[in-house]
Amino acid sequence: MNLIQDTLKGNRRAIARLISHIEDEVPGAREALAALYPHTGRAYLVGVTGAPGTGKSTLVNELAKAYRRWNSPRTVGVIAVDPTSPFSGGAILGDRIRMRDLAGDAGIFVRSMATRGSLGGLARATADAIKVLDAAGYEMIFVETVGAGQAEVDIAKTAYTTIVVEAPGLGDEIQALKAGIMEIADIFAVNKADREGADHTVTAIQMMLDLNHASHVGGQALRRGSGQALRHGSGQVWRPPVCKTIAVRGEGVPDLVQAIEAHAAFLRESGLLGQRERERVATEFEHLLREQLMRQFVSRIAPEQWDELIERMVRREVDPYTAAEMLLRGQ
Amino acid sequence: MTEQKIRVLVAKPGLDGHDRGAKVVARALRDAGMEVIYTGLRQTPEMIVEAAIQEDVDVVGLSILSGAHMTLVPRVVNLLRDNGMDEVLVVVGGIIPDEDVPKLQELGVRGIFGPGTSTQDIVEFIRKEMGAR
Ligand code: B12
Ligand SMILES: Nc1nc2c(ncn2[C@@H]2O[C@H](COP(=O)(O)OP(=O)(O)OP(=O)(O)O)[C@@H](O)[C@H]2O)c(=O)[nH]1
Ligand SMILES: [Mg+2]
């Protein structure tokens, strides 16, 4: 098996094996990624995030089916991330349970991924796994984050369109609305609309959007990271639509697909897609550089020196800033 | 290179609704540091092998308490082979009568675990098999 050539041809075992090699940092994985890089940048990336159990996997299952049934069907890649146990380092990856409808379709590839200690709702290997699926020719790539509370907002820097999934009765609405995760939404899906309180959740989100919208339109330049109120040349602004869905029955999914397509068109027409792509690449590069610098640096420090320094900080003989400076100055 | 995680697919083929054992085993393997892909109930052999390919697992674990193991296991094993996944370790748990054990072993099933097996034995078996690679 030639992982590079076979991945480009869409061979599933090659794709799967290459993703494992990336996760395990097997020598050669980087070179393979370098060879694939010119073939990436074609897929449309959609992030799906939201609190645990809101129905993200069930929705991705429906969205994937919808794109396969589209009048010009698109191939679909799915990366579903679940948390690694901080105690054992193991993980139970259960998102496939809700994606059983996707079995048997050669136009779909589903991969589960454990966070392996990464914070932010994605795994360190997620961005590279996206590249593999992209190079293999998958046209739509859905990335399901771990069930996110609020701090896990990396997805907004990874995807072009971010869907935040809410469900009625998740406790204090206000709390949820305050959380950072609400600010990364390009689209809201209020799932489990068969349950009581869905309209209430929709109203709460709309009210929050009214507030944000007013302050953004009247306010200063818009910050990145916020999908909301993106403004382009003509002063047009994207207001995240709120879609009600019942994922278990596929209801509301056509509207959600429409919303994705509308957002993609908005990004393209406004020129913001290029901007997002540039920011995406920059963020990824920054992460990578930081990590490599850190590794390179730490590898040059003798373990005894490290231990001693920690010990001295514990004894309050030296403070962390001074300790860091000492290391940087090579003392 | 970071540590290579053992990836295990735990699947329930057929119409068997007994999922307690599969869940207990999945949790034990996770607690032993493995990455367990759990696909839920009612999987066809085709679904199981497709998931095994896409997830690039090292181990396929089948949990069968329905008595249908002699039809289901050969289909999974054959499909794995047809797809070039011969190197995958196949283990089976559940209700497997003694007389079927040699037949399954002949098919290439390396580990067979009945009711009351300690999960520690299962963990150790998988680790040993993986270490021998
Ligand atoms: C609990 C139980 C149920 C529960 C299941 C609840 C659930 N969600 O799991 C309920 C009440 C629903 C049920 C229903 C039925 N049951 Co029932 N059930 C049992 C019972 C008493 C215990 C099973 C159990 O959960 N054990 C606890 C777990 C932890 O053990 P385990 O599954 O064996 O798993 C261990 C090992 O086998 C192994 N293992 C299992 N899976 C895997 C996977 C891997 C990868 C590995 C490595 C190891 C491994 O490791 C585990 C840890 O030691 C057994 C009898 C028995 N003593 O086994 C009958 C039994 C399995 N049931 C039986 C039957 C017939 C039925 C019904 C058909 C009854 C009926 N006529 O309605 C229905 C069918 C349900 C269905 N849809 O499939 C028969 C099966 C007979 C056969 N195969 O020839 C049994 C054996 C009872 C009997 N002696 O007749 N059942
Ligand atoms: N009533 C109702 N239940 C739903 C709906 N969508 C999903 N569910 C159920 O909600 C539960 C969780 O669904 P998942 O799709 O696994 O949710 P998730 O957000 O992916 O969960 P995690 O990945 O664990 O965070 C399952 O039991 C689904 O069947 C819906 O529209 N209505
Ligand atoms: Mg999920």
Coordinates of C-alpha atoms and ligand atoms in Angstrom, one line a residue:
Chain A
M1 CA 0.0 0.0 0.0
N2 CA 1.4 3.4 -1.0
L3 CA -0.4 5.6 1.5
I4 CA 0.0 8.8 -0.5
Q5 CA -1.0 7.5 -4.0
D6 CA -3.8 5.3 -2.6
T7 CA -5.2 8.1 -0.5
L8 CA -5.4 10.3 -3.5
K9 CA -7.2 7.5 -5.3
G10 CA -9.7 7.4 -2.5
N11 CA -8.6 4.0 -1.1
R12 CA -10.3 3.7 2.3
R13 CA -7.8 1.5 4.0
A14 CA -5.0 3.9 2.9
I15 CA -7.0 6.9 4.2
A16 CA -7.7 5.2 7.5
R17 CA -4.2 4.0 8.0
L18 CA -2.8 7.5 7.2
I19 CA -5.1 9.1 9.8
S20 CA -3.8 6.5 12.4
H21 CA -0.2 7.3 11.4
I22 CA -0.9 11.0 11.9
E23 CA -2.5 10.3 15.3
D24 CA 0.3 8.2 16.5
E25 CA 3.0 10.5 14.9
V26 CA 4.5 7.6 13.0
P27 CA 7.6 8.6 11.1
G28 CA 6.6 9.4 7.5
A29 CA 3.2 10.8 8.3
R30 CA 4.5 14.3 8.0
E31 CA 6.0 13.6 4.6
A32 CA 2.7 12.1 3.5
L33 CA 0.9 15.2 4.6
A34 CA 3.3 17.4 2.8
A35 CA 2.7 15.4 -0.4
L36 CA -1.1 15.6 0.0
Y37 CA -1.1 19.3 0.9
P38 CA -1.3 20.6 -2.8
H39 CA -4.4 18.5 -3.2
T40 CA -6.2 20.0 -0.3
G41 CA -8.4 23.1 0.1
R42 CA -11.2 21.9 -2.0
A43 CA -13.6 20.5 0.6
Y44 CA -16.2 22.6 2.4
L45 CA -15.7 22.3 6.1
V46 CA -18.7 22.3 8.5
G47 CA -18.3 22.2 12.3
V48 CA -21.0 20.8 14.5
T49 CA -20.7 21.6 18.2
G50 CA -22.9 21.9 21.3
A51 CA -23.5 20.4 24.7
P52 CA -23.3 16.7 25.3
G53 CA -26.3 14.7 24.0
T54 CA -28.0 17.6 22.1
G55 CA -28.1 15.4 19.0
K56 CA -24.9 16.4 17.1
S57 CA -24.2 12.9 15.8
T58 CA -27.8 12.3 14.8
L59 CA -27.8 15.6 12.9
V60 CA -24.6 14.8 11.2
N61 CA -26.1 11.5 10.1
E62 CA -29.0 13.4 8.6
L63 CA -26.9 16.1 7.0
A64 CA -24.7 13.5 5.4
K65 CA -27.7 11.7 4.0
A66 CA -29.1 15.0 2.7
Y67 CA -25.9 15.8 0.8
R68 CA -25.8 12.4 -0.7
R69 CA -29.4 12.8 -1.9
W70 CA -28.8 16.3 -3.2
N71 CA -29.6 16.8 -6.9
S72 CA -25.9 17.0 -7.5
P73 CA -24.8 14.6 -4.7
R74 CA -21.7 15.4 -2.8
T75 CA -19.3 13.0 -1.1
V76 CA -19.2 13.3 2.6
G77 CA -16.4 12.9 5.2
V78 CA -17.2 12.9 8.9
I79 CA -14.7 13.3 11.7
A80 CA -16.4 12.7 15.1
V81 CA -14.3 13.6 18.2
D82 CA -14.9 12.2 21.6
P83 CA -12.9 12.8 24.8
T84 CA -10.0 10.8 26.0
S85 CA -10.2 9.8 29.6
P86 CA -7.6 11.8 31.5
F87 CA -7.1 8.9 33.9
S88 CA -6.5 6.0 31.6
G89 CA -5.7 7.6 28.3
G90 CA -8.4 5.4 26.8
A91 CA -11.7 6.5 25.2
I92 CA -15.0 5.2 24.2
L93 CA -15.9 6.6 20.8
G94 CA -19.7 6.2 20.4
D95 CA -20.7 8.7 17.7
R96 CA -21.0 6.0 15.1
I97 CA -24.0 4.5 17.0
R98 CA -26.1 7.4 15.6
M99 CA -24.5 7.2 12.1
R100 CA -25.5 3.7 11.2
D101 CA -27.6 4.9 8.2
L102 CA -24.3 6.0 6.6
A103 CA -23.0 2.4 6.3
G104 CA -22.8 0.9 2.9
D105 CA -22.4 4.2 1.0
A106 CA -19.0 4.4 -0.8
G107 CA -19.4 8.2 -1.0
I108 CA -19.2 8.5 2.8
F109 CA -16.2 8.1 5.2
V110 CA -16.7 8.2 8.9
R111 CA -13.8 8.4 11.3
S112 CA -14.0 8.6 15.1
M113 CA -11.2 10.3 16.9
A114 CA -10.2 10.7 20.6
T115 CA -9.0 14.0 21.9
R116 CA -5.8 12.4 23.3
G117 CA -5.4 15.2 25.8
S118 CA -6.1 18.1 23.6
L119 CA -8.4 20.8 24.9
G120 CA -10.7 22.9 22.8
G121 CA -13.1 20.2 21.6
L122 CA -10.9 18.7 18.9
A123 CA -7.9 16.4 18.7
R124 CA -4.5 17.6 17.7
A125 CA -4.8 15.4 14.6
T126 CA -8.2 16.7 13.5
A127 CA -6.9 19.4 11.2
D128 CA -4.6 16.9 9.5
A129 CA -7.3 14.2 9.2
I130 CA -9.4 16.9 7.5
K131 CA -6.6 17.3 5.0
V132 CA -6.5 13.6 4.3
L133 CA -10.2 13.4 3.6
D134 CA -10.0 16.6 1.6
A135 CA -7.1 15.2 -0.6
A136 CA -9.0 11.9 -0.9
G137 CA -11.8 13.9 -2.6
Y138 CA -14.5 14.2 0.0
E139 CA -16.4 17.4 -0.9
M140 CA -18.3 18.1 2.4
I141 CA -16.5 17.4 5.6
F142 CA -18.4 17.5 8.9
V143 CA -16.5 17.7 12.1
E144 CA -18.4 16.9 15.3
T145 CA -16.6 18.2 18.4
V146 CA -16.8 16.6 21.8
G147 CA -19.9 17.6 23.7
A148 CA -18.7 21.1 24.4
G149 CA -19.6 23.2 27.4
Q150 CA -18.3 26.6 26.5
A151 CA -14.6 26.9 26.2
E152 CA -14.2 24.5 23.3
V153 CA -14.3 27.0 20.5
D154 CA -11.4 25.7 18.3
I155 CA -14.0 24.5 15.8
A156 CA -14.7 28.0 14.7
K157 CA -11.1 28.4 13.6
T158 CA -11.2 25.0 11.8
A159 CA -14.5 25.1 9.9
Y160 CA -15.9 27.6 7.4
T161 CA -19.4 27.1 8.8
T162 CA -20.0 26.3 12.5
I163 CA -23.4 24.9 13.6
V164 CA -24.1 25.2 17.3
V165 CA -26.7 22.6 18.4
E166 CA -28.9 23.4 21.3
A167 CA -31.7 21.4 22.8
P168 CA -34.7 22.5 24.9
G169 CA -34.5 21.9 28.6
L170 CA -30.8 22.0 29.0
G171 CA -31.1 24.0 32.1
D172 CA -30.6 27.7 32.5
E173 CA -30.8 29.3 29.1
I174 CA -29.2 32.5 30.2
Q175 CA -26.1 30.5 31.3
A176 CA -25.9 28.8 28.0
L177 CA -26.3 32.1 26.1
K178 CA -23.5 33.7 28.0
A179 CA -21.1 31.0 27.2
G180 CA -18.5 31.7 24.5
I181 CA -19.8 28.9 22.4
M182 CA -22.8 31.0 21.4
E183 CA -20.5 33.5 19.8
I184 CA -19.0 31.1 17.3
A185 CA -22.3 30.1 15.7
D186 CA -22.9 30.8 12.1
I187 CA -26.1 28.7 12.3
F188 CA -28.1 27.6 15.3
A189 CA -29.9 24.3 15.3
V190 CA -32.5 23.9 18.1
N191 CA -32.7 20.1 18.0
K192 CA -35.2 17.9 19.8
A193 CA -37.9 20.3 18.7
D194 CA -40.4 17.5 19.5
R195 CA -39.7 18.3 23.1
E196 CA -41.4 20.9 25.2
G197 CA -39.6 24.2 25.4
A198 CA -38.1 24.3 21.9
D199 CA -39.9 27.6 21.0
H200 CA -38.6 29.0 24.2
T201 CA -35.1 28.1 23.3
V202 CA -35.5 29.6 19.8
T203 CA -36.8 32.9 21.4
A204 CA -34.0 33.0 23.8
I205 CA -31.4 32.7 21.0
Q206 CA -33.2 35.2 18.9
M207 CA -33.2 37.7 21.7
M208 CA -29.5 37.2 22.3
L209 CA -28.9 37.7 18.5
D210 CA -31.0 40.9 18.6
L211 CA -28.7 42.3 21.3
N212 CA -25.5 41.2 19.6
H213 CA -26.7 42.4 16.3
A214 CA -27.6 45.8 17.5
S215 CA -24.3 46.3 19.3
H216 CA -22.3 45.0 16.3
V217 CA -24.1 47.1 13.7
G218 CA -23.7 50.2 15.8
G219 CA -20.4 49.3 17.1
Q220 CA -16.8 49.2 16.0
A221 CA -14.9 46.8 13.8
L222 CA -15.9 43.3 14.2
R223 CA -13.8 40.8 15.9
R224 CA -12.8 37.5 14.4
G225 CA -13.9 34.3 16.0
S226 CA -17.4 35.7 16.0
G227 CA -19.3 34.3 13.2
Q228 CA -22.1 36.7 13.9
A229 CA -22.5 40.0 12.3
L230 CA -19.8 39.5 9.8
R231 CA -19.7 42.5 7.6
H232 CA -18.4 42.8 4.1
G233 CA -17.8 45.5 1.6
S234 CA -21.4 46.5 1.0
G235 CA -22.1 46.6 4.8
Q236 CA -24.1 43.4 4.6
V237 CA -24.2 41.4 7.7
W238 CA -24.7 37.7 8.5
R239 CA -27.2 37.0 11.1
P240 CA -27.1 33.4 12.2
P241 CA -30.4 31.7 11.3
V242 CA -32.0 29.5 14.0
C243 CA -33.3 26.2 12.6
K244 CA -35.6 23.9 14.5
T245 CA -34.9 20.3 13.9
I246 CA -36.0 16.9 15.0
A247 CA -32.9 14.9 14.0
V248 CA -34.3 11.5 14.9
R249 CA -37.0 12.0 12.2
G250 CA -35.0 14.1 9.8
E251 CA -37.4 17.0 10.3
G252 CA -36.0 20.5 9.7
V253 CA -32.9 19.1 8.1
P254 CA -33.6 20.5 4.6
D255 CA -33.8 24.0 6.2
L256 CA -30.5 23.3 7.9
V257 CA -28.9 22.3 4.6
Q258 CA -30.3 25.5 3.1
A259 CA -28.8 27.5 5.9
I260 CA -25.3 25.9 5.3
E261 CA -25.5 26.6 1.6
A262 CA -26.7 30.2 2.3
H263 CA -23.8 30.8 4.7
A264 CA -21.3 29.3 2.2
A265 CA -22.7 31.6 -0.5
F266 CA -22.5 34.5 1.8
L267 CA -18.8 33.8 2.6
R268 CA -18.0 33.3 -1.0
E269 CA -19.8 36.4 -2.3
S270 CA -18.5 38.7 0.4
G271 CA -14.9 37.5 0.0
L272 CA -14.9 36.4 3.6
L273 CA -14.3 32.8 2.6
G274 CA -10.8 33.7 1.5
Q275 CA -10.3 35.6 4.8
R276 CA -11.5 32.7 6.9
E277 CA -9.2 30.3 5.0
R278 CA -6.3 32.6 5.6
E279 CA -7.1 32.8 9.3
R280 CA -7.6 29.1 9.4
V281 CA -4.2 28.4 7.9
A282 CA -2.6 31.0 10.1
T283 CA -4.1 29.6 13.3
E284 CA -3.1 26.1 12.4
F285 CA 0.4 27.2 11.6
E286 CA 0.7 29.1 14.8
H287 CA -0.4 26.0 16.8
L288 CA 2.1 23.9 15.0
L289 CA 4.9 26.3 15.4
R290 CA 4.3 26.7 19.1
E291 CA 4.2 23.0 19.6
Q292 CA 7.3 22.3 17.7
L293 CA 9.2 25.1 19.3
M294 CA 8.1 23.9 22.7
R295 CA 9.1 20.3 21.9
Q296 CA 12.5 21.4 20.5
F297 CA 13.2 23.5 23.5
V298 CA 12.1 21.0 26.1
S299 CA 14.1 18.2 24.4
R300 CA 17.2 20.3 25.1
I301 CA 16.6 20.5 28.8
A302 CA 18.0 17.7 30.9
P303 CA 15.3 16.0 33.0
E304 CA 17.3 16.6 36.2
Q305 CA 17.5 20.3 35.5
W306 CA 13.8 20.3 34.8
D307 CA 13.0 18.4 38.1
E308 CA 15.3 20.7 40.0
L309 CA 13.7 23.8 38.7
I310 CA 10.3 22.5 39.6
E311 CA 11.5 21.6 43.0
R312 CA 12.9 25.1 43.6
M313 CA 9.6 26.6 42.5
V314 CA 7.8 24.3 45.0
R315 CA 10.1 25.5 47.7
R316 CA 9.4 29.0 46.6
E317 CA 13.1 29.7 46.0
V318 CA 12.4 30.9 42.5
D319 CA 9.2 32.1 40.9
P320 CA 7.9 30.7 37.6
Y321 CA 8.7 33.8 35.5
T322 CA 12.3 33.9 36.7
A323 CA 12.6 30.1 36.2
A324 CA 11.3 30.5 32.6
E325 CA 13.8 33.3 31.9
M326 CA 16.6 31.2 33.3
L327 CA 15.7 28.3 31.0
L328 CA 15.4 30.7 28.0
R329 CA 18.7 32.2 28.7
G330 CA 20.2 28.7 28.9
Q331 CA 21.2 28.9 32.6
Chain B
M1 CA 6.4 9.1 17.8
T2 CA 3.9 9.1 20.5
E3 CA 2.6 5.9 22.1
Q4 CA 0.6 3.9 19.6
K5 CA -2.9 3.4 21.0
I6 CA -4.6 0.1 20.6
R7 CA -7.9 0.7 18.7
V8 CA -10.7 -1.8 19.3
L9 CA -14.1 -2.1 17.6
V10 CA -16.7 -3.6 19.9
A11 CA -19.7 -4.6 17.8
K12 CA -22.9 -6.5 18.3
P13 CA -23.8 -8.3 15.1
G14 CA -27.3 -9.6 14.4
L15 CA -30.5 -9.0 16.2
D16 CA -29.1 -9.7 19.7
G17 CA -30.2 -7.1 22.2
H18 CA -28.0 -8.2 25.1
D19 CA -25.6 -5.3 25.3
R20 CA -24.5 -5.4 28.9
G21 CA -21.4 -7.5 28.3
A22 CA -20.3 -5.4 25.3
K23 CA -20.6 -2.2 27.3
V24 CA -18.8 -3.7 30.3
V25 CA -15.9 -4.9 28.0
A26 CA -15.8 -1.5 26.2
R27 CA -15.5 0.3 29.5
A28 CA -12.8 -2.1 30.7
L29 CA -10.8 -1.6 27.6
R30 CA -11.1 2.2 27.8
D31 CA -9.9 2.0 31.4
A32 CA -6.9 0.0 30.2
G33 CA -6.0 2.9 27.9
M34 CA -7.4 1.6 24.6
E35 CA -9.6 3.5 22.2
V36 CA -12.9 1.7 21.8
I37 CA -15.2 2.3 18.9
Y38 CA -18.6 1.2 20.0
T39 CA -21.1 0.9 17.2
G40 CA -24.2 -0.2 19.1
L41 CA -26.7 -2.9 18.4
R42 CA -27.9 -4.7 15.2
Q43 CA -24.8 -4.4 13.1
T44 CA -24.5 -6.5 9.9
P45 CA -21.2 -8.1 9.2
E46 CA -20.8 -5.6 6.3
M47 CA -21.3 -2.7 8.7
I48 CA -18.8 -4.1 11.1
V49 CA -16.1 -4.6 8.5
E50 CA -16.7 -1.2 7.0
A51 CA -16.3 0.4 10.4
A52 CA -13.2 -1.7 11.0
I53 CA -11.7 -0.4 7.8
Q54 CA -12.6 3.3 8.3
E55 CA -11.5 3.3 11.9
D56 CA -8.3 1.3 11.2
V57 CA -8.7 -0.9 14.2
D58 CA -6.2 -3.4 15.6
V59 CA -8.9 -5.6 17.1
V60 CA -12.5 -6.5 16.2
G61 CA -14.5 -7.7 19.2
L62 CA -17.8 -9.3 18.6
S63 CA -20.4 -9.8 21.4
I64 CA -22.9 -12.5 20.6
L65 CA -25.4 -14.0 23.1
S66 CA -28.1 -14.9 20.6
G67 CA -26.7 -18.2 19.5
A68 CA -26.1 -17.0 16.0
H69 CA -22.3 -16.9 16.3
M70 CA -21.7 -19.8 13.8
T71 CA -23.3 -17.8 11.0
L72 CA -22.2 -14.3 12.0
V73 CA -18.6 -14.9 12.9
P74 CA -17.6 -16.6 9.7
R75 CA -19.1 -13.8 7.6
V76 CA -17.2 -11.2 9.5
V77 CA -13.9 -13.1 9.3
N78 CA -14.3 -13.7 5.6
L79 CA -15.2 -10.1 4.9
L80 CA -12.2 -8.9 6.8
R81 CA -10.0 -11.2 4.8
D82 CA -11.6 -10.1 1.5
N83 CA -10.8 -6.5 2.4
G84 CA -7.2 -7.2 3.2
M85 CA -7.7 -6.9 6.9
D86 CA -6.3 -10.3 7.8
E87 CA -3.9 -8.9 10.4
V88 CA -6.8 -7.7 12.6
L89 CA -7.2 -9.6 15.8
V90 CA -10.7 -11.1 16.1
V91 CA -12.1 -11.9 19.5
V92 CA -15.6 -13.1 20.4
G93 CA -17.5 -12.9 23.7
G94 CA -20.9 -14.0 24.9
I95 CA -22.6 -17.4 25.0
I96 CA -20.5 -19.7 23.0
P97 CA -21.1 -23.5 23.6
D98 CA -17.9 -25.5 24.2
E99 CA -18.3 -27.5 21.0
D100 CA -18.2 -24.4 18.9
V101 CA -15.0 -23.1 20.4
P102 CA -12.6 -25.2 18.2
K103 CA -14.6 -24.3 15.1
L104 CA -14.3 -20.6 15.8
Q105 CA -10.6 -21.0 16.5
E106 CA -10.2 -22.7 13.2
L107 CA -11.7 -19.7 11.5
G108 CA -8.9 -17.6 13.0
V109 CA -10.7 -16.3 16.1
R110 CA -7.9 -16.0 18.6
G111 CA -9.8 -15.3 21.8
I112 CA -13.2 -16.5 23.0
F113 CA -14.6 -15.3 26.3
G114 CA -17.7 -16.6 28.0
P115 CA -19.8 -15.3 30.9
G116 CA -17.9 -14.6 34.0
T117 CA -14.6 -13.9 32.3
S118 CA -12.8 -11.2 34.3
T119 CA -12.3 -8.1 32.2
Q120 CA -8.7 -8.1 33.3
D121 CA -8.1 -11.4 31.5
I122 CA -9.5 -9.8 28.3
V123 CA -7.3 -6.7 28.7
E124 CA -4.3 -8.9 29.2
F125 CA -5.1 -11.1 26.3
I126 CA -5.4 -8.2 23.9
R127 CA -2.2 -6.5 25.2
K128 CA -0.3 -9.7 24.8
E129 CA -1.5 -10.3 21.3
M130 CA -0.7 -6.7 20.3
G131 CA 2.7 -6.9 21.9
A132 CA 3.5 -10.0 19.9
R133 CA 3.0 -8.2 16.7
Ligands
B12_1 C1 -29.5 -10.0 31.4 C2 -30.1 -11.0 30.3 C3 -31.1 -10.5 29.5 C4 -31.5 -9.0 29.5 C5 -30.6 -8.2 28.6 C6 -30.3 -6.8 29.1 C7 -29.3 -6.1 28.3 N1 -29.6 -4.9 27.8 O1 -28.2 -6.6 28.1 C8 -33.0 -9.2 28.9 C9 -34.0 -9.4 30.0 C10 -33.4 -8.0 28.1 C11 -32.8 -10.5 28.1 C12 -33.6 -10.8 27.1 C13 -33.5 -12.0 26.4 N2 -32.7 -13.0 26.7 CO1 -31.4 -12.9 27.9 N3 -30.1 -13.1 29.3 C14 -29.6 -12.3 30.2 C15 -28.6 -13.0 31.1 C16 -29.4 -13.5 32.4 C17 -27.4 -12.3 31.5 C18 -26.6 -11.6 30.4 C19 -25.8 -10.5 30.9 O2 -26.0 -9.3 30.8 N4 -24.7 -10.9 31.6 C20 -23.7 -10.0 32.2 C21 -22.6 -9.6 31.1 C22 -21.6 -8.7 31.8 O3 -22.0 -10.8 30.8 P1 -21.8 -11.3 29.3 O4 -22.7 -10.6 28.3 O5 -21.8 -12.8 29.2 O6 -20.4 -10.8 28.9 C23 -19.2 -11.3 29.4 C24 -18.6 -12.4 28.5 O7 -19.5 -13.1 27.7 C25 -17.6 -11.6 27.7 N5 -18.1 -10.8 26.5 C26 -19.3 -10.4 26.1 N6 -19.2 -9.6 25.1 C27 -18.0 -9.5 24.7 C28 -17.3 -8.8 23.7 C29 -16.0 -8.9 23.6 C30 -15.3 -8.1 22.5 C31 -15.2 -9.6 24.5 C32 -13.7 -9.6 24.4 C33 -15.8 -10.3 25.5 C34 -17.2 -10.2 25.7 O8 -17.1 -10.7 28.6 C35 -18.1 -10.3 29.5 C36 -17.5 -10.0 30.8 O9 -17.3 -11.2 31.5 C37 -28.3 -14.3 30.2 C38 -27.8 -15.5 31.0 C39 -26.4 -15.6 31.3 N7 -26.1 -16.0 32.5 O10 -25.5 -15.1 30.5 C40 -29.5 -14.5 29.4 C41 -29.4 -15.1 28.1 C42 -28.2 -14.5 27.3 N8 -30.7 -14.7 27.4 C43 -31.2 -15.6 26.7 C44 -32.4 -15.4 26.0 C45 -33.0 -16.6 25.3 C46 -33.1 -14.1 25.9 C47 -34.4 -13.8 25.2 C48 -34.5 -14.4 23.8 C49 -35.5 -14.3 26.1 C50 -36.9 -14.3 25.5 N9 -37.3 -15.4 25.1 O11 -37.4 -13.2 25.5 C51 -34.4 -12.3 25.2 C52 -33.8 -11.7 23.9 C53 -33.5 -10.3 24.0 C54 -32.9 -9.7 22.7 N10 -33.5 -8.7 22.1 O12 -31.9 -10.2 22.2 C55 -30.4 -16.8 26.7 C56 -29.6 -17.0 25.4 C57 -29.6 -18.5 24.9 C58 -28.7 -18.8 23.8 N11 -27.8 -17.9 23.3 O13 -28.7 -19.9 23.4 C59 -29.5 -16.7 28.0 C60 -28.2 -17.4 27.9 C61 -30.4 -17.3 29.1 C62 -30.5 -18.8 29.0 N12 -29.7 -19.5 29.7 O14 -31.3 -19.2 28.3 N13 -31.8 -11.2 28.5
LIG2 N1 -36.5 13.4 21.2 C1 -35.4 13.5 20.4 N2 -34.3 12.9 20.7 C2 -33.3 13.1 19.9 C3 -33.3 14.0 18.8 N3 -32.1 14.0 18.2 C4 -31.3 13.1 18.9 N4 -32.0 12.6 19.9 C5 -31.5 11.6 20.9 O1 -30.7 12.2 21.8 C6 -29.6 11.3 22.2 C7 -28.3 11.9 21.9 O2 -28.1 12.0 20.5 P1 -26.7 12.1 19.9 O3 -26.8 12.4 18.4 O4 -25.8 11.0 20.3 O5 -26.1 13.4 20.6 P2 -24.6 14.1 20.6 O6 -24.8 15.5 20.7 O7 -23.9 13.5 19.4 O8 -24.0 13.4 21.9 P3 -22.5 13.4 22.3 O9 -21.7 13.1 21.1 O10 -22.4 12.4 23.4 O11 -22.2 14.8 22.9 C8 -29.9 10.0 21.4 O12 -30.6 9.1 22.2 C9 -30.7 10.5 20.3 O13 -31.6 9.4 19.8 C10 -34.5 14.6 18.5 O14 -34.7 15.4 17.5 N5 -35.6 14.4 19.4
MG3 MG -22.1 12.5 19.3

